[in-house]
Tab-separated table of C-alpha atoms (C1' of nucleotides) in Angstrom:
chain	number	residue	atom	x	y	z
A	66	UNK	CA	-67.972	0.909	-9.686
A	67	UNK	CA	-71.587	1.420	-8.846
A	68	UNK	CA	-72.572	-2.357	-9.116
A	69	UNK	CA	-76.529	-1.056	-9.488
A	70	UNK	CA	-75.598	0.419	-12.816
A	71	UNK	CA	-73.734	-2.393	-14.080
A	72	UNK	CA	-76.296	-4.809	-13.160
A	73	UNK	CA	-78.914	-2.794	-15.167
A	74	UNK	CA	-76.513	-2.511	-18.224
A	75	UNK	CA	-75.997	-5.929	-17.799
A	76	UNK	CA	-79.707	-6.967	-17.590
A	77	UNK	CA	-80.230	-4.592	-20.475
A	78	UNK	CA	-77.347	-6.471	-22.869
A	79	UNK	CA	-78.331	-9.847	-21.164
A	80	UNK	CA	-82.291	-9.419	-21.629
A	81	UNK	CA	-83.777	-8.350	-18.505
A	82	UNK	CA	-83.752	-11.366	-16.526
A	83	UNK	CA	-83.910	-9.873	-13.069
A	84	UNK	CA	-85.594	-7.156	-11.332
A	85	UNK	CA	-85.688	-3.797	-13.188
A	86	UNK	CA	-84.959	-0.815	-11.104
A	87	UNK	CA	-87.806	0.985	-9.634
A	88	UNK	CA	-88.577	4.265	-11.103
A	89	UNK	CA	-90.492	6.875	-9.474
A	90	UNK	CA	-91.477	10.172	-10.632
A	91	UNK	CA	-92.878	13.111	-8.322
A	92	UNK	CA	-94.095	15.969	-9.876
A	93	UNK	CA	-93.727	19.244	-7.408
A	94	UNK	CA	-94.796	22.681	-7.277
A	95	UNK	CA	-91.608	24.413	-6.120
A	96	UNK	CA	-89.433	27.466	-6.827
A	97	UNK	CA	-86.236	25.494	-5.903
A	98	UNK	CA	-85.296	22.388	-7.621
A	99	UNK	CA	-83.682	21.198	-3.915
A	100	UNK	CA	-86.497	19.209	-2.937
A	101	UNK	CA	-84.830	17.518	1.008
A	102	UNK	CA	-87.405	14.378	0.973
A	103	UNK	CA	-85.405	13.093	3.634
A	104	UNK	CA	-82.179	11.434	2.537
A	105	UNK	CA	-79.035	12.999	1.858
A	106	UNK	CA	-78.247	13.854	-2.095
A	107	UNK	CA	-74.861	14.525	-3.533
A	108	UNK	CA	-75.137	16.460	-6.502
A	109	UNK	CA	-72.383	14.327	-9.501
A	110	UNK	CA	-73.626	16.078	-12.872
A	111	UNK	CA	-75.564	18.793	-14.718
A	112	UNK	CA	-77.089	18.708	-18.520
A	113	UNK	CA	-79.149	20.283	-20.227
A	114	UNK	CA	-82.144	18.535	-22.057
A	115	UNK	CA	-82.837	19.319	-25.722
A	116	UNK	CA	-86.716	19.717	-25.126
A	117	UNK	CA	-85.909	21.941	-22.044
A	118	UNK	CA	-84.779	25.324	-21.768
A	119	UNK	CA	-83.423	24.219	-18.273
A	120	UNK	CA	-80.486	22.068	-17.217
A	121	UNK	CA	-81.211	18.719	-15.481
A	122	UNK	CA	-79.787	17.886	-12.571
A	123	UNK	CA	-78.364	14.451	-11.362
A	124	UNK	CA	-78.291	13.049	-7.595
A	125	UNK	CA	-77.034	10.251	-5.852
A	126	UNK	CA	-77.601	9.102	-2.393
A	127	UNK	CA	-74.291	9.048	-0.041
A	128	UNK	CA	-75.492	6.685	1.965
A	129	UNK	CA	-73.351	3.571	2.304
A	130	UNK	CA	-74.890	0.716	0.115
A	131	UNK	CA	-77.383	3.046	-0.572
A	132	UNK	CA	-77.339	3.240	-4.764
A	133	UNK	CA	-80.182	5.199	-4.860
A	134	UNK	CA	-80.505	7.851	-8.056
A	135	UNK	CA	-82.322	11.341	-8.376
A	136	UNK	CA	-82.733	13.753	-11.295
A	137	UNK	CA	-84.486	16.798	-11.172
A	138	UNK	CA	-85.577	18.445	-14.032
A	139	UNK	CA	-87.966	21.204	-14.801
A	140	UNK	CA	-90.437	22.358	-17.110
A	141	UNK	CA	-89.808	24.399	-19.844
A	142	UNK	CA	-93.762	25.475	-19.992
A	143	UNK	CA	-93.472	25.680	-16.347
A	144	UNK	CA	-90.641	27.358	-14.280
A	145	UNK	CA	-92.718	26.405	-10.951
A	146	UNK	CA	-93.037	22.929	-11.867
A	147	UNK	CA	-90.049	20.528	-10.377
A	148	UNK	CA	-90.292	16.875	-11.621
A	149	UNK	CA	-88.190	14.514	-9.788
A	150	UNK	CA	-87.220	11.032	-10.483
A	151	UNK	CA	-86.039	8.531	-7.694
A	152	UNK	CA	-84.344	5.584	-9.292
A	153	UNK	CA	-83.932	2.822	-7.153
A	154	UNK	CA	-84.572	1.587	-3.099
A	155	UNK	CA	-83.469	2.710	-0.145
A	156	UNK	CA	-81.930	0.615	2.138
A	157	UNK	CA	-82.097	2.475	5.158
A	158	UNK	CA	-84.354	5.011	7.539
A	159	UNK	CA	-84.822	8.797	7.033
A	160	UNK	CA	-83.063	11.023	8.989
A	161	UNK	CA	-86.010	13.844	8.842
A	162	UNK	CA	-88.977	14.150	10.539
A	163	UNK	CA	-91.996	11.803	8.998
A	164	UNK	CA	-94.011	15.526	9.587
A	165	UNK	CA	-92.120	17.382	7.225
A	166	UNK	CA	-91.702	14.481	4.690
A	167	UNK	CA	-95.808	14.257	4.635
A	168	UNK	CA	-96.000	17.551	4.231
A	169	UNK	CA	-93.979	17.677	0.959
A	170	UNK	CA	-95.904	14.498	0.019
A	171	UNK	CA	-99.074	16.814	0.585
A	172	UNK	CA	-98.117	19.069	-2.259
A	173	UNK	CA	-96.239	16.523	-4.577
A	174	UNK	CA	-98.668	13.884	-7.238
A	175	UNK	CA	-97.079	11.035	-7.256
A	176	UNK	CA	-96.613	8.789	-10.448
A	177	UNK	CA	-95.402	5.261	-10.293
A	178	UNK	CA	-93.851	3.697	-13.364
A	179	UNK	CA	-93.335	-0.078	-13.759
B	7	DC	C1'	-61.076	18.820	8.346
B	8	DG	C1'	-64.647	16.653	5.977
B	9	DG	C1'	-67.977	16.793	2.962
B	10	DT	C1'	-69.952	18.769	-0.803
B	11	DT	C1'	-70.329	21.357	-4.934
B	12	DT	C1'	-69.178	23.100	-9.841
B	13	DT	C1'	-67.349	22.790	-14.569
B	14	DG	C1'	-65.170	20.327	-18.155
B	15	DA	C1'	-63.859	16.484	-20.444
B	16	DC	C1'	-64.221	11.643	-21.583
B	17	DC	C1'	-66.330	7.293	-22.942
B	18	DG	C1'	-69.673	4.072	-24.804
B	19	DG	C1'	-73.421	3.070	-27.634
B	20	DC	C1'	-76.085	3.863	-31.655
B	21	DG	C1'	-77.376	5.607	-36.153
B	22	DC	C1'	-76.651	6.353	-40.939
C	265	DG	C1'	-66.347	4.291	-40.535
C	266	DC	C1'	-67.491	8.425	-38.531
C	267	DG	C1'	-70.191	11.535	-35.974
C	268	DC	C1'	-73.308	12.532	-32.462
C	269	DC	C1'	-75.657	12.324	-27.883
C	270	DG	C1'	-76.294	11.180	-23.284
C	271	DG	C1'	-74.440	10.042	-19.174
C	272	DT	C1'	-70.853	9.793	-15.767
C	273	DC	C1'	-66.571	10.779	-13.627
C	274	DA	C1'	-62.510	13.707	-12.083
C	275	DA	C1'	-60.400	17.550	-10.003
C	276	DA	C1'	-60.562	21.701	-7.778
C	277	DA	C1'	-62.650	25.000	-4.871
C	278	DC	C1'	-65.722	26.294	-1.232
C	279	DC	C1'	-68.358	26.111	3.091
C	280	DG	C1'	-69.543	25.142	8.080
DNA sequence: CGGTTTTGACCGGCGC
DNA sequence: GCGCCGGTCAAAACCG
């Protein structure tokens, strides 16, 4: 199942010989963790970190051919600190207004990995 | 009714 | 070889 993980386990045994999966991390100043950027996420697991005092939680889009990943996890130095980490590309358009998702782009920073 | 959520348990990989 | 950890899945229950 979930063809986007094998591939990466795959590429990972094999030697990375194709793309690597995206990963983007947003750092946001939030109370909630629940962060609604504009997809739809369907919570599938919860952990705790050892360097955190907080549980981490893991998201997956339910879109159909959409194998987009989430995890949200907070700061242990900071309670009002949410980072979240898309994994992934979406293969399809929001269903929220652009207004609303530029607002929450207002108050996230943005760091791009890879 | 459908969709979603929560907890627990399980598995694989890796280290020593 | 064994133990450990992280990560993911399953089922059940709940909500609108």
């Amino acid at each position: 199942m979930f063809g986007s993980d094998n591939e990466v386990k795959s590429d990972k045994i094999k030697g990375a010989k194709k793309i690597r999966k995206p990963r983007y991390a947003f750092q946001t100043r939030s109370q909630v963790d629940i962060l609604d950027d504009g997809y739809r996420w369907r919570k599938y697991g919860q952990k705790a970190v050892k360097n955190n005092k907080f549980p981490r939680s893991y998201y997956r889009c339910t879109h159909q051919g959409c194998i987009v990943k989430k995890q949200v996890q907070r700061l242990s130095k900071d309670e009002g600190i949410v980072v979240t980490t898309y994994e992934g590309m979406h293969s399809h358009p929001i269903e929220k207004s652009n207004d609303n998702f530029e607002h929450i782009l207002n108050q996230m920073q943005i760091y791009t990995s890879y």
